[in-house]
Short mmCIF file of C-alpha atoms and ligand atoms in Angstrom, two decimals:
data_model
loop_
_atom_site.label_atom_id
_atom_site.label_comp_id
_atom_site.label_asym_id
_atom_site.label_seq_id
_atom_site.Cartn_x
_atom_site.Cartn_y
_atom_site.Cartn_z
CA UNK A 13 81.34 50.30 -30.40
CA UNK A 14 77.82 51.47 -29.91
CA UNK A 15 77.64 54.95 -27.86
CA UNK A 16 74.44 55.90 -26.66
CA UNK A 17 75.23 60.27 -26.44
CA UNK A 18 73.24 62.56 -24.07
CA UNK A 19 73.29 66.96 -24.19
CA UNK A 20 71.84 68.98 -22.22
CA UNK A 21 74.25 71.68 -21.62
CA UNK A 22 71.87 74.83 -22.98
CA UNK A 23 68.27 74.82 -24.09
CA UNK A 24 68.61 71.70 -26.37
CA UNK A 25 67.71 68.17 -25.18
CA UNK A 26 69.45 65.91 -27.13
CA UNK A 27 69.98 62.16 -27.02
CA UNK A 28 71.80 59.88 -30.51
CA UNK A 29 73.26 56.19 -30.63
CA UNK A 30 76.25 56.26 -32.81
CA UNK A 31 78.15 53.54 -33.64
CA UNK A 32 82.05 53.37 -34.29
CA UNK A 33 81.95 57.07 -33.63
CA UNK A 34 81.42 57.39 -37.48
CA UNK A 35 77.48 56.37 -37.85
CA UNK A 36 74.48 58.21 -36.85
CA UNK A 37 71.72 55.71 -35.81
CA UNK A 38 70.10 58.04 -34.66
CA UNK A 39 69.71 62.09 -33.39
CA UNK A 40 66.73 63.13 -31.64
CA UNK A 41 66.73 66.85 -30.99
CA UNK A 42 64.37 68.92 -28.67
CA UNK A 43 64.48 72.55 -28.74
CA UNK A 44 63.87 74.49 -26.34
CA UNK A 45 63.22 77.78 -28.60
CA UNK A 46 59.70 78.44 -28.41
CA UNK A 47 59.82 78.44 -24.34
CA UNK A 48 62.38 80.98 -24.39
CA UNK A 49 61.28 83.54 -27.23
CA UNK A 50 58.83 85.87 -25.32
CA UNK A 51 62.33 86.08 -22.91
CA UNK A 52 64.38 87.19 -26.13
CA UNK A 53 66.85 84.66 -24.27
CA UNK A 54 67.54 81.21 -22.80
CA UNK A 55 66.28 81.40 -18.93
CA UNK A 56 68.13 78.96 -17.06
CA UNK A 57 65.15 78.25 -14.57
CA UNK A 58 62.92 77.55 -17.40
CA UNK A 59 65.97 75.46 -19.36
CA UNK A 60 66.54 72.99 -16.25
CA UNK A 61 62.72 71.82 -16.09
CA UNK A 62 61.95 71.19 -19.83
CA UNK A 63 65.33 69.07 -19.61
CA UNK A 64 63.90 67.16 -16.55
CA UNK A 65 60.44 66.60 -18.61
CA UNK A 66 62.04 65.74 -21.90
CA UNK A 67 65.40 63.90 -20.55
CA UNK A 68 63.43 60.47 -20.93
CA UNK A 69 60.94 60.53 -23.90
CA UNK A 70 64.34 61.68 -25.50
CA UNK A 71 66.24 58.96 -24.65
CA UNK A 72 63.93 56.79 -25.38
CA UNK A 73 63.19 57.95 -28.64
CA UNK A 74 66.53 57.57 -29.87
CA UNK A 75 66.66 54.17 -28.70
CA UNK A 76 63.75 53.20 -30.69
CA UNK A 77 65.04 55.15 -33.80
CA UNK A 78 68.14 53.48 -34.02
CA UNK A 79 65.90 49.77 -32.97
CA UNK A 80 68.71 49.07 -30.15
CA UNK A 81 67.90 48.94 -26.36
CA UNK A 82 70.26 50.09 -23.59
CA UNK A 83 71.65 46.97 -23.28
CA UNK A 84 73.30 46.86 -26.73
CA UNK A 85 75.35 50.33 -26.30
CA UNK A 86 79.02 49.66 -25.18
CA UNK A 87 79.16 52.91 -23.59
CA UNK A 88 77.06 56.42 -22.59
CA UNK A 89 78.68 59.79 -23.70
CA UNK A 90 77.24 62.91 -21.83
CA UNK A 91 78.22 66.51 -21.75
CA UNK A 92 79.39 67.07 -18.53
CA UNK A 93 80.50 70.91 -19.17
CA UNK A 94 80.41 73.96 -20.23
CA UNK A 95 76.51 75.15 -19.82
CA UNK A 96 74.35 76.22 -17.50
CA UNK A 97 74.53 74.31 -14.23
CA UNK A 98 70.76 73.28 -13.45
CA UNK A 99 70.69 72.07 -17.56
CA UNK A 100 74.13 70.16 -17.67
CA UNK A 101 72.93 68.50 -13.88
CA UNK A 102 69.72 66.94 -15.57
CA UNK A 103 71.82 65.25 -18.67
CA UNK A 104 74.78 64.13 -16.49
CA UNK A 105 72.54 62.75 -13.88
CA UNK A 106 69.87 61.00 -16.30
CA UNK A 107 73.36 59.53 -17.53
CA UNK A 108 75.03 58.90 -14.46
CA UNK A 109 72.08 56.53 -13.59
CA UNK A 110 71.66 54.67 -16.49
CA UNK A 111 75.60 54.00 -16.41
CA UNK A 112 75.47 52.75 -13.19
CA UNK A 113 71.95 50.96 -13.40
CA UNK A 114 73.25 48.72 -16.42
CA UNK A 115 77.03 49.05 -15.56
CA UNK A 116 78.12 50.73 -18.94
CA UNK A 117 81.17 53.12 -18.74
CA UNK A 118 80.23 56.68 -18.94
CA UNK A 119 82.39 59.00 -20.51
CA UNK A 120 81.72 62.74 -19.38
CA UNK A 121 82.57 65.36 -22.63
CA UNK A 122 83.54 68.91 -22.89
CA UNK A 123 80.60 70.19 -24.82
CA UNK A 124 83.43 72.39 -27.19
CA UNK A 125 85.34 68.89 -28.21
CA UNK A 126 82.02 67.70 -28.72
CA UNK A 127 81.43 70.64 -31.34
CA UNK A 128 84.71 69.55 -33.10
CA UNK A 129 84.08 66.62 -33.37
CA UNK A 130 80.78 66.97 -35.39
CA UNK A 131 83.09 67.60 -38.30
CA UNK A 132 84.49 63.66 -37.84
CA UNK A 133 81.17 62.20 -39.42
CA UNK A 134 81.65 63.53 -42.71
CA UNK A 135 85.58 64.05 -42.71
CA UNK A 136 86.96 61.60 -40.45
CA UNK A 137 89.93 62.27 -42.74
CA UNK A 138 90.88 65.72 -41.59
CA UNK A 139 94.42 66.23 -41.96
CA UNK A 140 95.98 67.23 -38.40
CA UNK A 141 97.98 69.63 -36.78
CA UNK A 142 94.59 71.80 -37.71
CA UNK A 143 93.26 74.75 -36.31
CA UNK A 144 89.69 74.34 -34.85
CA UNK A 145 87.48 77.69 -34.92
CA UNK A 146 84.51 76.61 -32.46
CA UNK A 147 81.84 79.69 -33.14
CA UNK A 148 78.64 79.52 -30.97
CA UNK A 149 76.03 81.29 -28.40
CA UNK A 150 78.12 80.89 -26.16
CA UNK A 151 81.92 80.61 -27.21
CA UNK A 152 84.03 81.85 -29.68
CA UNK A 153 87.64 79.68 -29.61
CA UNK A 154 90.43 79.27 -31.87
CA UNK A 155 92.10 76.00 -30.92
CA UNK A 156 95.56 74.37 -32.52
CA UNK A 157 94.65 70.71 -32.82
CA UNK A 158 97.25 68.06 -33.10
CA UNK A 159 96.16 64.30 -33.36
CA UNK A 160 98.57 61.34 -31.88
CA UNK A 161 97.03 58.85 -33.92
CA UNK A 162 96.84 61.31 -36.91
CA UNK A 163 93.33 60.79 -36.84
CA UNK A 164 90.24 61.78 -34.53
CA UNK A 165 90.98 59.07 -31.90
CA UNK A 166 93.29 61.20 -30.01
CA UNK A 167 93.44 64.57 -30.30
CA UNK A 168 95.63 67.48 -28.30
CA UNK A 169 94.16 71.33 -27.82
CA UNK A 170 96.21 74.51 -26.99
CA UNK A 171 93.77 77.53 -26.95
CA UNK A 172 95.29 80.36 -29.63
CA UNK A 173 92.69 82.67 -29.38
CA UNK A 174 89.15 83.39 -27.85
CA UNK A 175 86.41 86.16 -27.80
CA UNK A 176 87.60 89.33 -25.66
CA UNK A 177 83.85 90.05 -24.78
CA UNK A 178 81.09 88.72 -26.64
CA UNK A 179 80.96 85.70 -28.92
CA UNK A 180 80.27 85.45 -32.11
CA UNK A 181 76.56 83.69 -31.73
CA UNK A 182 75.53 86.44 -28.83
CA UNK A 183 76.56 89.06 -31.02
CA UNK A 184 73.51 88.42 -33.69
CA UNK A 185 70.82 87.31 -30.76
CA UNK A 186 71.58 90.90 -29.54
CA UNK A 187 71.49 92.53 -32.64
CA UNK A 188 68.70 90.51 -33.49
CA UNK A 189 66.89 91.69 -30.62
CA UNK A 190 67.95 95.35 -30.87
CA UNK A 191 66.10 95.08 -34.31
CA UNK A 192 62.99 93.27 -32.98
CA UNK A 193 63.81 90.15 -35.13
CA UNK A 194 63.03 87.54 -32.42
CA UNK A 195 65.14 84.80 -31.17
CA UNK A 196 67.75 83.03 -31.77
CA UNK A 197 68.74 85.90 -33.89
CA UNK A 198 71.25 84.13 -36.27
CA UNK A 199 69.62 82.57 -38.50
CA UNK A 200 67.15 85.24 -38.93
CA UNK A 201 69.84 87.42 -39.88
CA UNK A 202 71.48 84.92 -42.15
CA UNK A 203 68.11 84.80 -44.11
CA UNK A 204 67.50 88.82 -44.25
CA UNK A 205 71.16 89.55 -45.16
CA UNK A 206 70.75 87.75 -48.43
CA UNK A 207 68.35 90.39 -49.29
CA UNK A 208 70.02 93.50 -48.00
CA UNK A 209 73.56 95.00 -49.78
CA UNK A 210 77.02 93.91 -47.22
CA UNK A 211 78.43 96.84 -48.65
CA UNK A 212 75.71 100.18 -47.39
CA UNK A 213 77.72 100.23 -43.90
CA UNK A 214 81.11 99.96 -42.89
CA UNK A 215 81.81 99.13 -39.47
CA UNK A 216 85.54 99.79 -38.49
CA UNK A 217 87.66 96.47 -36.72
CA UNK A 218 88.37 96.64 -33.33
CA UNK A 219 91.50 96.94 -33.15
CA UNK A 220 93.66 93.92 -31.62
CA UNK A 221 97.34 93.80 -31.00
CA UNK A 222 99.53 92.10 -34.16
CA UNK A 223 100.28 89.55 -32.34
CA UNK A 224 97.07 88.66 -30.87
CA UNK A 225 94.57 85.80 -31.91
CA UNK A 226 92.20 86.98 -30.32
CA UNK A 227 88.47 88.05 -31.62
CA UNK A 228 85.61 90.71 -30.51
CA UNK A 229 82.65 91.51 -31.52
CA UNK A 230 81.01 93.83 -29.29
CA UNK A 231 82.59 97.29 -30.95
CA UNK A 232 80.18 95.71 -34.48
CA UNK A 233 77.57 95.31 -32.31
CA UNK A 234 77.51 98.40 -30.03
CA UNK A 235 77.80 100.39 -33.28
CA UNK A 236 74.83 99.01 -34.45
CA UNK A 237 73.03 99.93 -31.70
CA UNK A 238 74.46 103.51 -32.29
CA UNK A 239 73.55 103.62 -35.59
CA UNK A 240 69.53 102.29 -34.93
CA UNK A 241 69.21 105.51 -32.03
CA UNK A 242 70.83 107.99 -35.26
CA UNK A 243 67.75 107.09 -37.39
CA UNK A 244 65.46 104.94 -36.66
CA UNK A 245 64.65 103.70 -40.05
CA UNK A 246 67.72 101.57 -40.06
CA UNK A 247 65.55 99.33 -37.70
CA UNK A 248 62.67 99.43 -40.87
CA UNK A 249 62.74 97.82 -43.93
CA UNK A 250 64.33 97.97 -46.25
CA UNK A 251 67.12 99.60 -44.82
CA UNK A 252 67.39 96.89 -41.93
CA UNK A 253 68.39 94.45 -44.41
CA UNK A 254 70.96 96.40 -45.45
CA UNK A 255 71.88 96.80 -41.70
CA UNK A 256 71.70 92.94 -41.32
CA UNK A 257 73.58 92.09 -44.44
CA UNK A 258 76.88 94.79 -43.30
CA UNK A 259 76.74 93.87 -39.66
CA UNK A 260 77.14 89.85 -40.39
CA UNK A 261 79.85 90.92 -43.18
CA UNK A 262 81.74 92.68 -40.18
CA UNK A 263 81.39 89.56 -38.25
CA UNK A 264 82.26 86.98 -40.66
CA UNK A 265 85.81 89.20 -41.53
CA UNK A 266 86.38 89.70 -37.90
CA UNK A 267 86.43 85.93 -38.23
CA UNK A 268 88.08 85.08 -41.12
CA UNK A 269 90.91 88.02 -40.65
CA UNK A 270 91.97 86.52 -37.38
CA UNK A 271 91.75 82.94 -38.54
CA UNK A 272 93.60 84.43 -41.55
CA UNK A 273 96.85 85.67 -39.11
CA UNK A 274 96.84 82.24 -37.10
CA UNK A 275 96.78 79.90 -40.49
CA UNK A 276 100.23 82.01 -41.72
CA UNK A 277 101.52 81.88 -38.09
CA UNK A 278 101.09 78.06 -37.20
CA UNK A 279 100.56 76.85 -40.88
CA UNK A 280 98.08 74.04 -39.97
CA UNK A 281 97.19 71.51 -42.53
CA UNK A 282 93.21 72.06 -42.00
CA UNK A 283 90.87 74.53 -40.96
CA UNK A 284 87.59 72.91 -39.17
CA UNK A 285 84.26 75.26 -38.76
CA UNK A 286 81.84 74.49 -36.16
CA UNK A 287 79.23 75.22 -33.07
CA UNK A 288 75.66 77.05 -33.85
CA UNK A 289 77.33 80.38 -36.06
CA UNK A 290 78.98 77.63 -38.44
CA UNK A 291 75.10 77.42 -40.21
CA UNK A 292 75.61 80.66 -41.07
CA UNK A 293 75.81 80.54 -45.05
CA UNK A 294 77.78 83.38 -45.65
CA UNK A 295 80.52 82.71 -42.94
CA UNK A 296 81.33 78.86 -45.12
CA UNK A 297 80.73 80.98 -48.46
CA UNK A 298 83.56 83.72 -47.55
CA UNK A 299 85.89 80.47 -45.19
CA UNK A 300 85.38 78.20 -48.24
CA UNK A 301 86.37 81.12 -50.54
CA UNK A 302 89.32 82.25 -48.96
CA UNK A 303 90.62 79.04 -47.60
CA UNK A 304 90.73 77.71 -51.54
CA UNK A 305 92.66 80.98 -52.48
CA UNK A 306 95.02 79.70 -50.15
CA UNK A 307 95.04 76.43 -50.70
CA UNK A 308 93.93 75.46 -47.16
CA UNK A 309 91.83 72.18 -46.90
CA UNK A 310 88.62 73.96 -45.09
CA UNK A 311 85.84 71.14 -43.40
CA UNK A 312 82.92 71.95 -41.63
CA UNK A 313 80.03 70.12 -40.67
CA UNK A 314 76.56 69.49 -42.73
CA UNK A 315 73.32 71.95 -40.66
CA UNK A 316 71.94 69.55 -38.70
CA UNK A 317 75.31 68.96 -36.93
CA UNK A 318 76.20 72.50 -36.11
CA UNK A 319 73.40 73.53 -33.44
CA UNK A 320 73.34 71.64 -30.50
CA UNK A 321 72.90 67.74 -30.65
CA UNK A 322 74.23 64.58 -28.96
CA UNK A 323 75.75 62.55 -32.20
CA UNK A 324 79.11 65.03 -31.59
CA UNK A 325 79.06 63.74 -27.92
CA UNK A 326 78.49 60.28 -28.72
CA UNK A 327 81.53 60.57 -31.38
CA UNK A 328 83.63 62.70 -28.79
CA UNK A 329 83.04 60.47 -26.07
CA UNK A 330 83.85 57.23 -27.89
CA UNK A 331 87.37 58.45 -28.65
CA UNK A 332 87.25 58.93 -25.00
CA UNK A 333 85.64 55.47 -24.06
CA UNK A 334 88.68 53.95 -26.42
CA UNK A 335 90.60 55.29 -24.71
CA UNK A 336 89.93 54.03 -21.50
CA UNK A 337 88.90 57.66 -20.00
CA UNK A 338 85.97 56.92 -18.07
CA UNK A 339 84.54 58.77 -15.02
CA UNK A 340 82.41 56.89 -11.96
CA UNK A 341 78.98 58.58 -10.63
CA UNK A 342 80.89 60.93 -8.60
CA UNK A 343 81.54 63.26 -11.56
CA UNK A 344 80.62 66.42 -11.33
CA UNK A 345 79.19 68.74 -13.75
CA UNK A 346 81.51 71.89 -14.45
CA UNK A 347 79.74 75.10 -15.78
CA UNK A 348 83.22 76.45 -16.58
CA UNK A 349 84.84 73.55 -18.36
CA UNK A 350 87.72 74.29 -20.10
CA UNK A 351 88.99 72.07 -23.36
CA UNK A 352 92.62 73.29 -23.01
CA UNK A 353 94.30 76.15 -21.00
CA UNK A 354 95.64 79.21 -22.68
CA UNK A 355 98.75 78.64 -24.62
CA UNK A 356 101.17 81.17 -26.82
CA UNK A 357 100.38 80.01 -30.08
CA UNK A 358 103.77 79.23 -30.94
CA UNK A 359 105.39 77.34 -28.24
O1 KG4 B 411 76.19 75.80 -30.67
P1 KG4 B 411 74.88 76.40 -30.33
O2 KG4 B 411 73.63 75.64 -30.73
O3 KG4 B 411 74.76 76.64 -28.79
C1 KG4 B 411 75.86 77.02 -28.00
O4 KG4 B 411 76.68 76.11 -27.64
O5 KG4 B 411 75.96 78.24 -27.72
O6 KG4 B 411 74.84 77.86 -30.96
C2 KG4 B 411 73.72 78.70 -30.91
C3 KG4 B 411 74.07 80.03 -31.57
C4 KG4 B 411 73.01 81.10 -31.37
O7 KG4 B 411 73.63 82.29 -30.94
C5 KG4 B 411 72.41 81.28 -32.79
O8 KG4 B 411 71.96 82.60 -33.04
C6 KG4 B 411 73.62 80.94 -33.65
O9 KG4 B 411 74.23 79.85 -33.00
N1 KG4 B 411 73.23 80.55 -35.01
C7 KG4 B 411 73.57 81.27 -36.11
C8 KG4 B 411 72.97 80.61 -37.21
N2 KG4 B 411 72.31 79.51 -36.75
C9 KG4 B 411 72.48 79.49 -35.39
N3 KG4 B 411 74.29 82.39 -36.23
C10 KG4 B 411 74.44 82.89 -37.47
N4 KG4 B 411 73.90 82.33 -38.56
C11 KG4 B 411 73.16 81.19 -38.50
N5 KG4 B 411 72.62 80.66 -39.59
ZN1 ZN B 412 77.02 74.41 -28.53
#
């Protein structure tokens, strides 16, 4: 089955032809970044009419990468939700036509399934139930996974846990910015912590019922910001890369400490890392650590998968088209798309 997948759900327009849901012909990404930077942050006006500029030299791109035309693809994946609203509208539309245009059935995909699924190219093996921890800009989710067909054909989601405020991905583009770095502020601090020592600050965990799977982040980053107006120089070299290098070591055991207390609760059989914060090279140093201490089979996606791109929507969506879960041109596009409501995490 060729799958011809379309994003355009933030500041990335993306476009890929995958076949099987297993093989990338192709992945054309635009970013959006340098249109945004003077802003320190995506502006949705600004998003919407780069997508509507870029929606078709995409496309087409991708076709001619992967040497196919429209007519070959069995099917069109597009993200149809979460996002911005005026960005997701110019994706789903460009999609909606080209579905109905060539009569192809269009499968509309929740841009978080499409994030785990980006893990399927490389390990379409991953042992299920699993737990799913989907860290981005805009979403930090722990899901329990369970597959019907035991592989990533059909898959189940129950939401265990989720940001209480910030996610994970906002929390370095504001610390980032707080420190002048530029934006998006995550990898920038990925590359200055590896100069600076994780150790010269501790920040205290927020504190989060037993119980509880759920994350935050904005206590490590407010007290960063309360630690910059103390003394300035924290904001300078060389202290900042100290700063840098204890702030994303706060994150990344915020991270693994929860993910930690739902592994011994639901004992899955996998742990899958994904969405933008899963480049960070720390966070799959300390998860590919710890999850070998404990014997936990750990998977997470190669860089170029992580950020924002349409191969995971293609690869989503095909389960989906195999499924026979199609959607007409009516569909909407849902800014607030869920993947699964909140469950208890044992139930
Ligand atoms: O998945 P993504 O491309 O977009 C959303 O769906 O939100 O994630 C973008 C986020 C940004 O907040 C960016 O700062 C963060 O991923 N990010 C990183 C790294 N690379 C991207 N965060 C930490 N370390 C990185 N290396
Ligand atoms: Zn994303």
């Amino acid at each position: 089955m060729l799958v011809l997948g379309i994003e355009t759900s933030c500041d990335e327009t993306a476009a890929a032809i995958v076949r099987d849901g297993q093989e990338i012909l192709s992945n054309v990404i635009y970013s959006q970044v340098k249109i945004h930077t003077p802003y320190g942050g995506v502006v949705p006006e600004l998003a919407s009419r780069e997508h509507l500029l870029k929606i078709r030299p995409i496309v087409d791109q991708a076709f001619r990468d992967a040497n196919i035309t429209l007519d070959d693809v069995d099917g069109i994946a597009v993200t149809a939700g979460p996002g911005l609203i005026g960005s997701l509208l110019v994706g789903l539309t460009y999609a909606k036509a080209l579905s109905f245009a060539k009569r192809k059935p269009l499968a509309a995909v929740n841009h978080i399934e499409g994030h785990i699924y980006s893990v399927s190219f490389e390990f379409p093996d991953v042992e299920f139930p699993a737990l799913a921890l989907v860290v981005s800009g805009g979403h930090t989710n722990l899901f329990w996974v369970e597959s019907e067909s035991g592989d990533f054909r059909h898959l189940k989601y129950k939401l265990v846990g989720r940001t209480r405020d910030d996610a994970a991905g906002e929390a370095y583009d504001k610390v980032a910015k707080l420190l002048g770095l530029g934006y998006p502020g995550g990898p920038i601090i990925d590359r200055l912590a590896k100069a600076g020592n994780r150790q010269a600050i501790a920040f205290s965990m927020a504190k989060i019922s037993d119980q509880s799977l759920d994350f935050s982040f904005s206590g490590i980053k407010t007290a960063v910001l309360r630690l910059v107006k103390q003394n300035e120089e924290l904001a300078r070299d060389p202290m900042r890369l100290d700063l840098c290098a204890s702030f994303q070591e706060a994150v990344v055991n915020m991270l693994w400490s929860t993910t930690l207390k739902a592994v011994q609760n639901l004992k899955p059989k996998s742990l899958m890392l994904s969405g933008g914060v899963a480049a960070n090279s720390r966070l799959r140093e300390v998860f590919g650590e710890r999850s070998g201490t404990i014997g936990l089979n750990f998977y997470y996606p190669r860089p170029i998968l992580t950020t924002d791109n349409a191969a995971m929507i293609a690869a989503a969506g095909t389960a989906k088209l195999m499924r026979g879960e199609t959607v007409d041109v009516n569909v909407d596009a849902d800014p607030n798309m869920r993947l699964a409501e909140r469950k208890s995490p044992i139930s």
